């Protein structure tokens, strides 16, 4: 670990305070979150009696401390609503699970603090700072710009191998073997894994597609949005993350087909995918054999074998989780499978199976509702004709990205606070923002994709 690591980690909070001194609060929050998540090292420092100080906690604590100093009125005016209950349950679930499993109050409080910092803080920041349509538009554009900033770094690692984290911080985040894909390298830059970079570039590309197609924004950094989006799409392909590319295709298809059909059905199906998968796999109702056979005989035998291994592990872990189905097994690896010699036999890839084992149906249900319920409420409450207006389009795309993120969590465990901030922001706008927009008539509600008009 190089000397730059503690400088960046412990110097970050003063930097965020400086950003709040120089920038408007909302712009300072966007800049702080994006820079921290894109560039801070993947490191952890143990703190006595407190959760480890990590990239995640540095990202969230920095913004909250600066907000408390310079924007305390906004924090004080926050009022929780009924729709915030799933996130509250998700944050306190580790405490209940620890007590239910006899792990003690200390363990429960420590787990609660970690959960709150990781999930509750970004959600709260989204609720406070991005609870209107203009705020979510700025946030979406910030993600797009973050993707643009990452492009040259991705290309460097695609060509030279993932070494930037090692060059600047003195160590690799993951095994180098995991960076080899399809005869080349999969970039990691300063994130935990190449899969996380893939999802990040997918999200930035999807936002870029919408900005370009709708003409909501014409130029960014004095460059035409269409050229930036094309460059992002090419970079996303060369990030060599097949799952992220598949999700990008699904997301773009959902946007444009929803516009064409003027129906909510595709968005509903997108949201239901993780819900149905978790429900059927956790209970053993769906074995996945029909999907395995289809992939084996029609797509690729190697991928079928990989999926079979994943399903087998999920089956074993789900069976153990069902022994304690309500609040799970708690922490310390108690939800995993061990042989008679104490060797860990589990391979946990998806976030859902990890959290289901730890916190049971209460935990995984609260997590799923925290991210997806705001999207469902938004879709149900407001006329579909309002979803793709210039004022609301970025909010809609962020909603679709949340659905894609939860689908990705079925396969991977890549917690990203940027998406949690978006969930909090979407929750915050539900009450009234769309009600201020006049519903267009049947002929004029669709966006003109060939004549960009909006700045």
Short mmCIF file of C-alpha atoms in Angstrom, two decimals, residues 105-390:
data_model
loop_
_atom_site.label_atom_id
_atom_site.label_comp_id
_atom_site.label_asym_id
_atom_site.label_seq_id
_atom_site.Cartn_x
_atom_site.Cartn_y
_atom_site.Cartn_z
CA UNK A 105 -25.91 -6.15 21.08
CA UNK A 106 -22.40 -4.93 20.26
CA UNK A 107 -22.25 -6.98 17.07
CA UNK A 108 -25.73 -5.80 16.14
CA UNK A 109 -24.97 -2.11 16.64
CA UNK A 110 -21.70 -2.38 14.70
CA UNK A 111 -23.50 -4.11 11.81
CA UNK A 112 -26.30 -1.51 11.93
CA UNK A 113 -23.75 1.33 11.65
CA UNK A 114 -22.06 -0.31 8.67
CA UNK A 115 -25.39 -0.89 6.95
CA UNK A 116 -26.52 2.67 7.61
CA UNK A 117 -23.32 4.18 6.22
CA UNK A 118 -23.38 1.93 3.16
CA UNK A 119 -27.08 2.24 2.28
CA UNK A 120 -28.84 4.71 4.54
CA UNK A 121 -26.49 7.67 4.12
CA UNK A 122 -26.51 7.74 0.29
CA UNK A 123 -30.29 7.26 0.30
CA UNK A 124 -30.70 10.17 2.75
CA UNK A 125 -28.45 12.39 0.64
CA UNK A 126 -30.55 11.59 -2.42
CA UNK A 127 -33.76 12.37 -0.51
CA UNK A 128 -32.40 15.74 0.61
CA UNK A 129 -30.50 17.04 -2.42
CA UNK A 130 -32.15 15.44 -5.45
CA UNK A 131 -35.83 15.49 -4.55
CA UNK A 132 -36.95 17.45 -7.61
CA UNK A 133 -36.78 16.90 -11.35
CA UNK A 134 -34.07 19.47 -11.98
CA UNK A 135 -31.89 17.91 -9.29
CA UNK A 136 -32.21 14.43 -10.76
CA UNK A 137 -31.45 15.83 -14.20
CA UNK A 138 -28.22 17.36 -12.87
CA UNK A 139 -27.39 14.09 -11.14
CA UNK A 140 -27.95 12.09 -14.34
CA UNK A 141 -25.78 14.47 -16.33
CA UNK A 142 -23.14 14.10 -13.62
CA UNK A 143 -23.13 10.32 -14.14
CA UNK A 144 -22.78 10.90 -17.88
CA UNK A 145 -19.81 13.22 -17.33
CA UNK A 146 -18.32 10.66 -14.93
CA UNK A 147 -18.45 8.10 -17.73
CA UNK A 148 -16.72 10.54 -20.07
CA UNK A 149 -13.96 11.14 -17.51
CA UNK A 150 -13.44 7.39 -17.15
CA UNK A 151 -13.15 6.78 -20.90
CA UNK A 152 -9.43 7.57 -21.36
CA UNK A 153 -8.58 5.68 -18.17
CA UNK A 154 -10.50 2.66 -19.45
CA UNK A 155 -8.70 2.79 -22.76
CA UNK A 156 -5.33 2.98 -21.04
CA UNK A 157 -6.08 -0.19 -19.10
CA UNK A 158 -7.62 -1.92 -22.11
CA UNK A 159 -4.31 -1.40 -23.89
CA UNK A 160 -1.76 -1.59 -21.05
CA UNK A 161 -3.65 -3.84 -18.55
CA UNK A 162 -5.42 -2.74 -15.33
CA UNK A 163 -2.53 -1.06 -13.51
CA UNK A 164 -3.70 2.45 -12.56
CA UNK A 165 -4.71 1.50 -9.02
CA UNK A 166 -1.39 -0.29 -8.59
CA UNK A 167 0.58 2.64 -10.05
CA UNK A 168 -1.02 5.30 -7.85
CA UNK A 169 -1.88 3.33 -4.71
CA UNK A 170 0.64 0.51 -4.69
CA UNK A 171 -1.65 -2.54 -4.82
CA UNK A 172 -4.18 -4.36 -6.99
CA UNK A 173 -7.84 -4.36 -5.96
CA UNK A 174 -8.45 -7.88 -7.29
CA UNK A 175 -6.57 -10.82 -8.71
CA UNK A 176 -4.99 -9.94 -12.04
CA UNK A 177 -6.39 -13.15 -13.49
CA UNK A 178 -9.91 -11.71 -13.26
CA UNK A 179 -8.98 -8.90 -15.65
CA UNK A 180 -8.37 -11.24 -18.61
CA UNK A 181 -11.37 -11.46 -20.90
CA UNK A 182 -11.86 -12.38 -24.57
CA UNK A 183 -8.18 -12.22 -25.46
CA UNK A 184 -7.58 -8.84 -23.81
CA UNK A 185 -7.96 -6.87 -20.61
CA UNK A 186 -11.04 -5.72 -18.75
CA UNK A 187 -10.39 -2.34 -17.06
CA UNK A 188 -10.86 -1.84 -13.31
CA UNK A 189 -9.44 1.72 -13.06
CA UNK A 190 -10.06 2.74 -9.41
CA UNK A 191 -13.12 0.59 -8.76
CA UNK A 192 -13.33 -2.72 -6.96
CA UNK A 193 -13.80 -4.90 -10.03
CA UNK A 194 -14.07 -4.72 -13.79
CA UNK A 195 -17.74 -5.70 -13.52
CA UNK A 196 -18.39 -2.53 -11.53
CA UNK A 197 -16.72 -0.46 -14.25
CA UNK A 198 -18.89 -2.20 -16.83
CA UNK A 199 -22.12 -1.30 -15.00
CA UNK A 200 -20.88 2.27 -14.54
CA UNK A 201 -20.13 2.73 -18.23
CA UNK A 202 -23.46 1.07 -19.11
CA UNK A 203 -25.33 3.57 -16.97
CA UNK A 204 -23.47 6.56 -18.40
CA UNK A 205 -24.10 5.27 -21.94
CA UNK A 206 -27.83 4.79 -21.34
CA UNK A 207 -28.14 8.34 -20.01
CA UNK A 208 -26.15 9.57 -23.01
CA UNK A 209 -28.49 7.77 -25.42
CA UNK A 210 -31.45 9.55 -23.86
CA UNK A 211 -29.76 12.98 -23.83
CA UNK A 212 -28.80 12.55 -27.48
CA UNK A 213 -32.09 11.11 -28.71
CA UNK A 214 -34.31 13.64 -26.95
CA UNK A 215 -32.10 16.66 -27.45
CA UNK A 216 -32.54 17.50 -23.77
CA UNK A 217 -28.89 18.56 -23.75
CA UNK A 218 -27.01 19.40 -26.95
CA UNK A 219 -23.45 19.89 -25.75
CA UNK A 220 -21.37 18.92 -22.75
CA UNK A 221 -17.83 20.19 -22.33
CA UNK A 222 -18.45 21.99 -25.64
CA UNK A 223 -18.71 18.67 -27.49
CA UNK A 224 -21.85 17.38 -29.19
CA UNK A 225 -23.61 14.85 -26.97
CA UNK A 226 -24.00 12.41 -29.84
CA UNK A 227 -20.22 12.07 -30.30
CA UNK A 228 -19.68 11.65 -26.58
CA UNK A 229 -22.40 8.98 -26.46
CA UNK A 230 -20.94 7.08 -29.40
CA UNK A 231 -17.52 7.15 -27.73
CA UNK A 232 -19.08 5.89 -24.49
CA UNK A 233 -20.84 3.05 -26.28
CA UNK A 234 -17.62 1.94 -27.98
CA UNK A 235 -15.76 2.10 -24.67
CA UNK A 236 -18.51 0.08 -22.98
CA UNK A 237 -18.12 -2.67 -25.58
CA UNK A 238 -14.37 -2.85 -25.03
CA UNK A 239 -14.84 -3.04 -21.25
CA UNK A 240 -15.69 -6.67 -22.06
CA UNK A 241 -18.51 -7.08 -19.57
CA UNK A 242 -21.13 -9.17 -21.35
CA UNK A 243 -23.67 -8.73 -18.58
CA UNK A 244 -23.40 -4.94 -18.63
CA UNK A 245 -23.77 -4.86 -22.41
CA UNK A 246 -26.86 -7.08 -22.21
CA UNK A 247 -28.36 -4.75 -19.59
CA UNK A 248 -27.54 -1.74 -21.78
CA UNK A 249 -29.42 -3.32 -24.67
CA UNK A 250 -32.37 -4.15 -22.41
CA UNK A 251 -32.41 -0.62 -20.97
CA UNK A 252 -32.27 1.11 -24.35
CA UNK A 253 -34.94 -1.22 -25.71
CA UNK A 254 -37.17 -0.51 -22.72
CA UNK A 255 -36.88 3.25 -23.25
CA UNK A 256 -37.66 3.28 -26.94
CA UNK A 257 -40.31 0.56 -26.98
CA UNK A 258 -42.14 2.19 -24.06
CA UNK A 259 -42.19 5.41 -26.05
CA UNK A 260 -43.54 3.61 -29.09
CA UNK A 261 -46.11 1.43 -27.35
CA UNK A 262 -47.20 4.09 -24.82
CA UNK A 263 -47.58 1.27 -22.27
CA UNK A 264 -46.00 0.61 -18.89
CA UNK A 265 -45.72 -3.14 -19.45
CA UNK A 266 -42.00 -3.27 -20.31
CA UNK A 267 -41.01 -1.23 -17.28
CA UNK A 268 -43.22 -3.41 -15.09
CA UNK A 269 -41.55 -6.53 -16.46
CA UNK A 270 -38.11 -5.01 -15.90
CA UNK A 271 -38.94 -4.31 -12.25
CA UNK A 272 -40.51 -7.74 -11.76
CA UNK A 273 -37.46 -9.67 -13.00
CA UNK A 274 -35.43 -9.38 -9.76
CA UNK A 275 -38.55 -9.79 -7.61
CA UNK A 276 -39.63 -13.00 -9.35
CA UNK A 277 -36.09 -14.38 -9.52
CA UNK A 278 -35.46 -13.88 -5.80
CA UNK A 279 -38.87 -15.25 -4.84
CA UNK A 280 -38.67 -18.38 -6.98
CA UNK A 281 -35.00 -19.16 -6.37
CA UNK A 282 -35.11 -18.54 -2.60
CA UNK A 283 -38.04 -20.89 -2.13
CA UNK A 284 -36.78 -23.48 -4.61
CA UNK A 285 -39.88 -23.08 -6.78
CA UNK A 286 -37.74 -22.60 -9.91
CA UNK A 287 -34.69 -24.81 -10.39
CA UNK A 288 -33.42 -23.04 -13.50
CA UNK A 289 -33.00 -26.30 -15.44
CA UNK A 290 -35.05 -25.09 -18.41
CA UNK A 291 -32.80 -22.04 -18.76
CA UNK A 292 -29.67 -24.17 -18.41
CA UNK A 293 -30.85 -26.53 -21.16
CA UNK A 294 -31.65 -23.64 -23.48
CA UNK A 295 -28.22 -22.06 -23.02
CA UNK A 296 -26.43 -25.41 -23.30
CA UNK A 297 -28.04 -26.41 -26.58
CA UNK A 298 -28.55 -23.03 -28.23
CA UNK A 299 -25.93 -20.56 -26.98
CA UNK A 300 -22.74 -21.80 -25.31
CA UNK A 301 -21.88 -24.93 -23.32
CA UNK A 302 -19.19 -23.17 -21.27
CA UNK A 303 -21.64 -20.47 -20.16
CA UNK A 304 -24.18 -23.16 -19.31
CA UNK A 305 -21.60 -24.89 -17.11
CA UNK A 306 -20.81 -21.61 -15.34
CA UNK A 307 -24.51 -20.92 -14.77
CA UNK A 308 -25.00 -24.48 -13.47
CA UNK A 309 -22.29 -23.91 -10.85
CA UNK A 310 -23.95 -20.63 -9.84
CA UNK A 311 -27.40 -22.24 -9.53
CA UNK A 312 -25.99 -25.15 -7.52
CA UNK A 313 -24.40 -22.79 -5.01
CA UNK A 314 -27.58 -20.73 -4.79
CA UNK A 315 -29.62 -23.90 -4.16
CA UNK A 316 -27.36 -24.98 -1.29
CA UNK A 317 -27.23 -21.51 0.27
CA UNK A 318 -31.01 -21.03 -0.11
CA UNK A 319 -31.67 -24.34 1.63
CA UNK A 320 -29.54 -23.23 4.56
CA UNK A 321 -31.14 -19.76 4.58
CA UNK A 322 -34.59 -21.36 4.78
CA UNK A 323 -33.62 -22.84 8.16
CA UNK A 324 -33.76 -19.26 9.46
CA UNK A 325 -35.99 -17.62 6.83
CA UNK A 326 -37.21 -14.52 8.69
CA UNK A 327 -34.09 -12.66 9.85
CA UNK A 328 -31.38 -14.94 8.48
CA UNK A 329 -28.17 -16.15 10.10
CA UNK A 330 -26.51 -12.80 10.79
CA UNK A 331 -22.86 -12.06 10.03
CA UNK A 332 -19.53 -13.84 10.49
CA UNK A 333 -20.14 -16.19 7.57
CA UNK A 334 -22.78 -18.17 9.46
CA UNK A 335 -25.01 -18.39 6.37
CA UNK A 336 -22.32 -20.14 4.31
CA UNK A 337 -21.77 -23.88 3.73
CA UNK A 338 -18.85 -25.67 5.41
CA UNK A 339 -17.59 -29.25 5.28
CA UNK A 340 -16.80 -31.41 8.33
CA UNK A 341 -13.30 -29.90 8.52
CA UNK A 342 -14.55 -26.32 8.58
CA UNK A 343 -13.59 -25.53 4.99
CA UNK A 344 -15.83 -22.97 3.31
CA UNK A 345 -17.52 -24.56 0.29
CA UNK A 346 -19.65 -21.57 -0.68
CA UNK A 347 -19.26 -19.41 -3.77
CA UNK A 348 -21.46 -16.33 -3.40
CA UNK A 349 -21.65 -14.14 -6.50
CA UNK A 350 -25.03 -12.42 -6.32
CA UNK A 351 -25.81 -9.76 -3.74
CA UNK A 352 -29.29 -11.21 -3.27
CA UNK A 353 -28.14 -14.63 -2.02
CA UNK A 354 -25.60 -13.03 0.33
CA UNK A 355 -28.20 -10.76 1.91
CA UNK A 356 -30.88 -13.44 1.96
CA UNK A 357 -28.57 -15.72 3.94
CA UNK A 358 -27.60 -12.97 6.37
CA UNK A 359 -30.93 -11.22 6.91
CA UNK A 360 -33.63 -13.56 5.61
CA UNK A 361 -36.80 -12.58 3.80
CA UNK A 362 -37.20 -9.43 5.90
CA UNK A 363 -33.80 -8.16 4.82
CA UNK A 364 -33.89 -9.05 1.14
CA UNK A 365 -37.49 -7.81 0.92
CA UNK A 366 -36.59 -4.47 2.49
CA UNK A 367 -33.58 -4.05 0.20
CA UNK A 368 -35.60 -4.82 -2.92
CA UNK A 369 -38.43 -2.48 -1.93
CA UNK A 370 -35.98 0.32 -1.06
CA UNK A 371 -34.67 0.39 -4.62
CA UNK A 372 -37.67 -0.65 -6.71
CA UNK A 373 -40.75 0.58 -4.81
CA UNK A 374 -40.10 4.27 -5.69
CA UNK A 375 -40.01 3.32 -9.38
CA UNK A 376 -43.27 1.38 -9.15
CA UNK A 377 -45.03 4.17 -7.26
CA UNK A 378 -43.76 6.77 -9.71
CA UNK A 379 -44.96 4.71 -12.65
CA UNK A 380 -48.38 4.07 -11.14
CA UNK A 381 -49.03 7.58 -9.89
CA UNK A 382 -48.19 9.55 -13.01
CA UNK A 383 -49.50 9.38 -16.54
CA UNK A 384 -47.18 7.47 -18.87
CA UNK A 385 -47.28 10.48 -21.18
CA UNK A 386 -45.24 12.39 -18.61
CA UNK A 387 -42.44 9.86 -18.34
CA UNK A 388 -40.45 10.95 -21.37
CA UNK A 389 -40.96 14.69 -21.40
CA UNK A 390 -37.77 16.82 -21.48
#
